[in-house]
Short mmCIF file of C-alpha atoms in Angstrom, two decimals:
data_model
loop_
_atom_site.label_atom_id
_atom_site.label_comp_id
_atom_site.label_asym_id
_atom_site.label_seq_id
_atom_site.Cartn_x
_atom_site.Cartn_y
_atom_site.Cartn_z
CA MET A 1 238.97 34.74 207.47
CA ILE A 2 236.02 36.20 207.03
CA ASP A 3 233.66 38.63 208.63
CA ILE A 4 230.34 36.72 206.78
CA THR A 5 229.73 34.81 204.56
CA ALA A 6 226.10 34.87 202.70
CA VAL A 7 224.92 31.64 200.56
CA GLY A 8 221.76 31.11 198.13
CA GLU A 9 220.18 33.10 195.64
CA THR A 10 221.41 36.17 193.58
CA LEU A 11 219.44 36.89 191.12
CA ILE A 12 218.26 39.73 188.52
CA ASP A 13 214.98 42.31 190.14
CA LEU A 14 212.91 43.52 187.08
CA SER A 15 212.35 46.40 189.45
CA GLN A 16 209.77 48.93 187.45
CA THR A 17 210.78 51.97 187.81
CA ASP A 18 208.63 54.37 185.66
CA ILE A 19 205.35 54.41 183.14
CA SER A 20 205.58 55.07 180.22
CA ASP A 21 203.46 58.07 178.12
CA ALA A 22 201.36 54.78 176.91
CA GLY A 23 200.48 54.29 179.96
CA ILE A 24 203.23 50.23 179.62
CA PRO A 25 205.15 49.58 183.06
CA VAL A 26 209.20 50.54 182.39
CA TYR A 27 211.08 47.98 184.61
CA THR A 28 215.09 48.07 185.00
CA ALA A 29 217.36 45.29 185.77
CA PHE A 30 218.89 45.72 189.11
CA PRO A 31 220.74 43.08 190.59
CA GLY A 32 219.40 40.96 193.80
CA GLY A 33 218.69 38.35 195.82
CA ALA A 34 218.22 38.57 199.52
CA PRO A 35 221.75 36.52 200.78
CA ALA A 36 223.76 38.33 198.33
CA ASN A 37 221.81 41.74 199.33
CA VAL A 38 223.39 40.77 202.91
CA ALA A 39 226.84 41.12 202.04
CA VAL A 40 226.87 43.54 199.56
CA ALA A 41 225.02 45.42 202.31
CA ALA A 42 227.79 45.08 205.07
CA SER A 43 230.42 45.03 202.57
CA LYS A 44 229.10 48.66 202.07
CA LEU A 45 229.20 49.04 205.41
CA GLY A 46 233.35 48.60 206.11
CA THR A 47 232.99 44.65 206.94
CA SER A 48 234.97 41.45 204.82
CA THR A 49 232.13 39.93 203.39
CA ALA A 50 231.80 36.62 200.09
CA PHE A 51 228.81 35.40 199.02
CA ILE A 52 228.16 31.47 196.98
CA GLY A 53 225.62 31.00 194.45
CA LYS A 54 224.88 29.92 191.10
CA VAL A 55 224.06 32.10 188.19
CA GLY A 56 223.67 31.22 184.23
CA ALA A 57 226.63 31.49 181.59
CA ASP A 58 224.64 34.66 180.11
CA ALA A 59 224.42 38.45 180.51
CA PHE A 60 222.34 38.75 183.75
CA GLY A 61 225.31 35.97 185.59
CA ALA A 62 227.42 38.42 184.23
CA LEU A 63 226.02 41.30 185.29
CA LEU A 64 225.44 40.01 189.06
CA ILE A 65 229.21 38.48 189.50
CA ASP A 66 230.54 42.34 188.85
CA THR A 67 228.08 43.49 190.78
CA VAL A 68 229.09 41.64 193.50
CA ARG A 69 233.05 42.47 193.05
CA ARG A 70 232.49 46.16 192.91
CA ASN A 71 230.68 46.19 195.86
CA GLY A 72 233.96 44.25 197.43
CA VAL A 73 232.20 40.76 198.15
CA ASP A 74 234.26 37.81 197.36
CA ALA A 75 232.42 36.33 194.43
CA ASP A 76 235.60 33.18 193.97
CA GLY A 77 232.47 30.97 195.13
CA MET A 78 230.29 31.76 192.57
CA ILE A 79 229.35 29.16 190.37
CA VAL A 80 228.72 29.27 186.22
CA CYS A 81 225.94 27.78 185.40
CA ASP A 82 226.27 26.23 181.57
CA THR A 83 223.00 24.35 181.22
CA ALA A 84 220.70 26.89 183.15
CA ASN A 85 220.02 30.64 183.45
CA THR A 86 219.78 33.06 186.35
CA THR A 87 217.12 33.86 187.96
CA LEU A 88 214.86 36.87 187.56
CA ALA A 89 212.61 38.01 190.03
CA VAL A 90 209.95 41.04 188.31
CA VAL A 91 209.70 43.28 191.60
CA SER A 92 205.68 45.29 190.39
CA LEU A 93 205.48 48.42 192.80
CA HIS A 94 202.10 50.21 194.40
CA GLU A 95 201.48 53.13 195.63
CA ASN A 96 202.70 53.19 198.66
CA GLY A 97 206.71 51.74 197.53
CA GLU A 98 205.66 48.63 198.91
CA ARG A 99 206.26 45.59 196.34
CA SER A 100 204.98 42.21 194.79
CA PHE A 101 207.11 39.86 192.81
CA SER A 102 206.76 36.89 189.91
CA PHE A 103 209.78 34.81 189.62
CA TYR A 104 211.50 33.01 186.46
CA ARG A 105 212.64 30.94 188.97
CA ARG A 106 211.90 27.00 188.41
CA GLY A 107 214.93 24.84 186.84
CA PHE A 108 216.76 28.03 186.88
CA ALA A 109 221.00 28.13 188.38
CA ASP A 110 220.42 29.44 191.81
CA THR A 111 218.44 26.04 192.47
CA LEU A 112 221.18 24.27 190.76
CA LEU A 113 223.81 24.99 193.41
CA THR A 114 225.10 21.53 195.02
CA SER A 115 227.05 20.55 198.17
CA ASP A 116 230.29 19.73 196.56
CA GLU A 117 229.92 23.41 195.51
CA ILE A 118 230.19 24.86 198.64
CA PRO A 119 233.85 23.37 199.64
CA ASP A 120 234.33 23.16 203.98
CA ASP A 121 237.27 25.23 203.56
CA ARG A 122 234.72 28.82 202.80
CA LEU A 123 233.14 27.56 205.48
CA ARG A 124 235.85 26.75 208.22
CA ASP A 125 236.79 30.32 207.04
CA THR A 126 234.14 32.48 207.96
CA ARG A 127 233.29 33.97 211.68
CA ILE A 128 229.29 34.22 210.76
CA LEU A 129 227.49 31.89 207.96
CA HIS A 130 224.38 33.52 206.33
CA PHE A 131 221.66 31.97 204.44
CA GLY A 132 217.44 32.91 203.64
CA SER A 133 214.35 30.10 203.43
CA VAL A 134 214.53 31.19 199.60
CA SER A 135 216.96 28.39 198.74
CA LEU A 136 215.42 25.86 200.46
CA THR A 137 212.48 25.81 198.25
CA ASP A 138 213.90 22.91 195.30
CA GLU A 139 216.67 20.51 195.13
CA PRO A 140 219.50 20.28 194.90
CA SER A 141 219.59 24.07 196.35
CA ARG A 142 217.90 23.05 199.40
CA SER A 143 220.35 20.38 200.90
CA ALA A 144 223.49 22.63 199.69
CA THR A 145 222.11 25.06 201.70
CA LEU A 146 221.49 23.17 205.22
CA SER A 147 224.44 21.04 204.60
CA ALA A 148 226.59 24.14 205.10
CA VAL A 149 224.90 24.86 207.48
CA ARG A 150 225.89 22.15 209.12
CA ARG A 151 229.13 21.51 208.26
CA ALA A 152 229.94 25.89 209.14
CA LYS A 153 228.48 25.43 212.77
CA ALA A 154 230.28 22.57 213.09
CA PHE A 155 233.33 24.71 212.64
CA GLY A 156 232.72 27.03 215.30
CA ALA A 157 230.60 29.38 213.02
CA VAL A 158 227.53 32.23 213.72
CA ILE A 159 224.77 31.15 211.62
CA SER A 160 222.35 33.68 210.55
CA TYR A 161 219.19 33.75 209.02
CA ASP A 162 216.02 35.72 207.76
CA PRO A 163 213.18 33.08 206.21
CA ASN A 164 211.87 35.02 202.97
CA TYR A 165 208.44 33.80 202.52
CA ARG A 166 207.75 34.47 198.55
CA PRO A 167 204.29 32.17 198.40
CA THR A 168 204.94 31.32 194.44
CA LEU A 169 208.00 29.52 195.06
CA TRP A 170 206.12 27.16 197.33
CA ASP A 171 203.76 24.29 195.91
CA ASN A 172 201.77 25.02 199.24
CA LEU A 173 201.82 27.21 203.15
CA ASP A 174 202.53 23.89 205.24
CA GLU A 175 205.54 22.92 202.76
CA ALA A 176 206.85 26.58 203.34
CA VAL A 177 206.11 26.73 206.97
CA ALA A 178 208.33 23.05 207.46
CA MET A 179 210.86 24.47 205.34
CA MET A 180 211.61 27.28 206.89
CA ARG A 181 211.37 26.20 210.50
CA ALA A 182 213.42 23.59 209.39
CA PRO A 183 216.89 25.44 210.38
CA LEU A 184 216.26 27.28 213.33
CA ASP A 185 217.50 25.00 215.78
CA ASP A 186 221.03 25.42 214.47
CA VAL A 187 220.45 29.12 214.21
CA ASP A 188 221.92 31.98 215.89
CA ILE A 189 220.60 34.85 214.89
CA LEU A 190 216.87 35.53 212.99
CA LYS A 191 216.03 37.91 211.33
CA ILE A 192 212.00 37.88 210.63
CA SER A 193 209.53 40.72 209.15
CA ASP A 194 206.68 40.64 211.11
CA GLU A 195 204.54 38.86 207.88
CA GLU A 196 206.68 35.52 208.46
CA LEU A 197 206.25 35.89 212.51
CA PRO A 198 202.87 34.55 212.64
CA LEU A 199 204.17 31.35 210.09
CA ILE A 200 206.97 30.88 211.44
CA ALA A 201 205.91 31.39 215.57
CA GLY A 202 202.33 30.77 215.66
CA THR A 203 201.20 34.58 216.95
CA ASP A 204 201.77 38.04 215.31
CA ASP A 205 202.88 39.82 218.60
CA PRO A 206 206.30 40.76 218.97
CA ASP A 207 207.42 39.81 222.16
CA ALA A 208 205.38 36.13 222.67
CA GLY A 209 206.27 35.46 218.86
CA THR A 210 210.10 36.11 219.50
CA ARG A 211 209.61 33.60 223.15
CA ILE A 212 209.17 30.96 221.38
CA LEU A 213 211.83 31.55 218.80
CA TYR A 214 213.92 31.86 221.90
CA GLU A 215 212.77 29.58 224.15
CA GLN A 216 211.49 26.69 221.62
CA TYR A 217 214.37 26.04 218.86
CA GLY A 218 217.47 28.45 221.02
CA VAL A 219 217.59 31.72 219.38
CA LYS A 220 220.15 33.94 220.72
CA LEU A 221 219.04 36.70 219.15
CA VAL A 222 215.80 37.88 217.08
CA LEU A 223 215.67 40.85 214.95
CA LEU A 224 212.45 41.52 214.12
CA THR A 225 211.16 44.37 211.15
CA MET A 226 207.94 45.94 211.59
CA GLY A 227 208.40 47.91 207.75
CA ALA A 228 207.81 51.78 208.59
CA LYS A 229 207.68 51.66 212.11
CA GLY A 230 211.08 50.17 213.14
CA ALA A 231 211.94 46.63 214.90
CA PHE A 232 211.42 44.71 217.99
CA TYR A 233 214.07 42.88 219.28
CA ARG A 234 214.74 40.06 221.48
CA LEU A 235 218.06 39.13 223.52
CA GLY A 236 217.31 36.35 225.63
CA GLU A 237 214.79 37.71 227.90
CA HIS A 238 215.70 41.23 226.85
CA THR A 239 213.37 42.95 224.69
CA GLY A 240 213.19 46.35 222.88
CA PHE A 241 211.39 48.37 219.97
CA CYS A 242 212.97 51.09 218.47
CA GLU A 243 210.65 53.52 215.96
CA GLY A 244 211.87 53.69 212.39
CA PHE A 245 212.89 57.04 210.67
CA ALA A 246 210.45 58.26 207.93
CA VAL A 247 211.40 59.25 204.51
CA LYS A 248 210.29 59.56 201.09
CA VAL A 249 210.18 55.76 199.96
CA ALA A 250 210.58 55.09 196.32
CA ASP A 251 211.50 51.14 196.29
CA THR A 252 211.40 49.23 199.83
CA ASN A 253 212.70 46.12 198.29
CA GLY A 254 215.89 44.88 200.01
CA ALA A 255 215.28 46.66 202.68
CA GLY A 256 215.55 44.00 205.22
CA ASP A 257 218.57 43.35 203.92
CA THR A 258 220.22 46.71 204.78
CA PHE A 259 218.84 45.98 207.63
CA LEU A 260 220.56 42.71 209.07
CA GLY A 261 223.70 43.33 207.01
CA ALA A 262 223.79 46.77 208.86
CA PHE A 263 223.04 45.18 212.14
CA LEU A 264 225.57 42.39 211.50
CA SER A 265 228.95 45.17 210.25
CA GLY A 266 228.08 46.85 213.74
CA MET A 267 228.42 44.08 215.53
CA ILE A 268 231.73 43.35 214.23
CA ARG A 269 233.04 46.80 213.84
CA ARG A 270 232.25 46.85 217.82
CA GLY A 271 234.28 43.26 217.89
CA ILE A 272 231.65 41.39 218.65
CA TYR A 273 230.78 37.76 216.54
CA THR A 274 228.32 36.40 218.81
CA PRO A 275 225.11 36.99 220.15
CA ASP A 276 226.10 35.77 223.80
CA LYS A 277 228.61 38.83 223.32
CA LEU A 278 226.66 41.25 222.78
CA SER A 279 224.67 43.38 225.61
CA ASP A 280 221.28 45.23 225.90
CA ASP A 281 222.27 48.35 225.01
CA THR A 282 224.62 47.20 222.66
CA VAL A 283 221.68 45.94 220.06
CA ARG A 284 219.27 48.38 220.89
CA ALA A 285 222.35 50.98 219.13
CA LEU A 286 222.96 48.25 216.40
CA THR A 287 218.91 48.48 215.71
CA VAL A 288 219.16 51.82 215.71
CA PHE A 289 221.47 52.22 212.94
CA ALA A 290 220.41 49.59 211.24
CA ASN A 291 216.77 51.14 211.18
CA ARG A 292 218.51 54.07 209.29
CA ALA A 293 220.84 52.03 206.72
CA ALA A 294 217.36 50.40 205.55
CA SER A 295 215.64 53.89 205.96
CA ILE A 296 217.95 54.51 202.81
CA THR A 297 217.80 51.77 200.95
CA THR A 298 214.04 52.57 200.76
CA SER A 299 214.63 56.23 199.68
CA ARG A 300 216.13 55.31 196.68
CA SER A 301 215.29 52.46 193.65
CA GLY A 302 216.08 49.08 193.53
CA ALA A 303 218.05 47.26 196.44
CA ILE A 304 221.70 46.50 196.15
CA PRO A 305 222.04 49.90 194.20
CA ALA A 306 219.91 51.63 196.30
CA MET A 307 222.42 50.55 199.82
CA PRO A 308 224.30 53.46 201.61
CA THR A 309 227.93 53.28 202.66
CA LEU A 310 229.26 53.99 206.17
CA ASP A 311 230.06 57.87 205.93
CA GLU A 312 226.32 57.67 204.67
CA VAL A 313 223.95 56.58 207.78
CA SER A 314 226.69 57.30 210.24
CA ILE A 315 225.71 61.14 209.18
#
């Protein structure tokens, strides 16, 4: 039995890491993709994880498969596509460490994942299934992802979801909001940022927004990340806020994924696999732990390469 299985996109983040003497931005190829990031983050913190996704039959695809395996994630569900290239995201950094994205993705490998490439036995043998909204932008990956969620739920898995909004991947805002909301009725654990909360809940107020997600959609645990400020959480009627950790920011890419991977791994290390078994005190302790892990990731470049080990977070 696998603790966490993530399904969706894995891709190459071409991240700006320097500026040459001629004033030209220098980019480095980092393995990334939000669901794969969560699987790696949790694995590096001591949890058994697997990843299901599609890459191209190219050097970047080989790098992604190798990276996932080297970080202790079961990569047997990674499929190599002979007809499309590995997806690329160009990540440009601003002076404060925040990033902007440009994607080379339409018709690329991750969008071509199909339902029959996600077998029932992989969904039956996981305690938690995690996915994000990027795989909902295009067919057939949209139908494949939603099918995996429904099947895993029927098999008894806890469903974890992170609605990552990337404007350039959608035809319009209305479509994006509708599709990001579509899976919510099946979601048990929702990790959402303060940028996405107004889109999904219709308000930027942490208490009101998370209450809508709890009452309207039945999401049992909502984790609202708020950048350097920290994170707000709602466990049913219980809410709380945990301040972030001050660090010198190098790159915020992958911070939210590290946060969620750390939170889920912390649950599992306590023998807890469903929000129903969590107490308010435990959620608070796990949120502090996740904030710490995310802060370490932001202090280094890249997503997967920057993620901490359990020893680093526990210091």
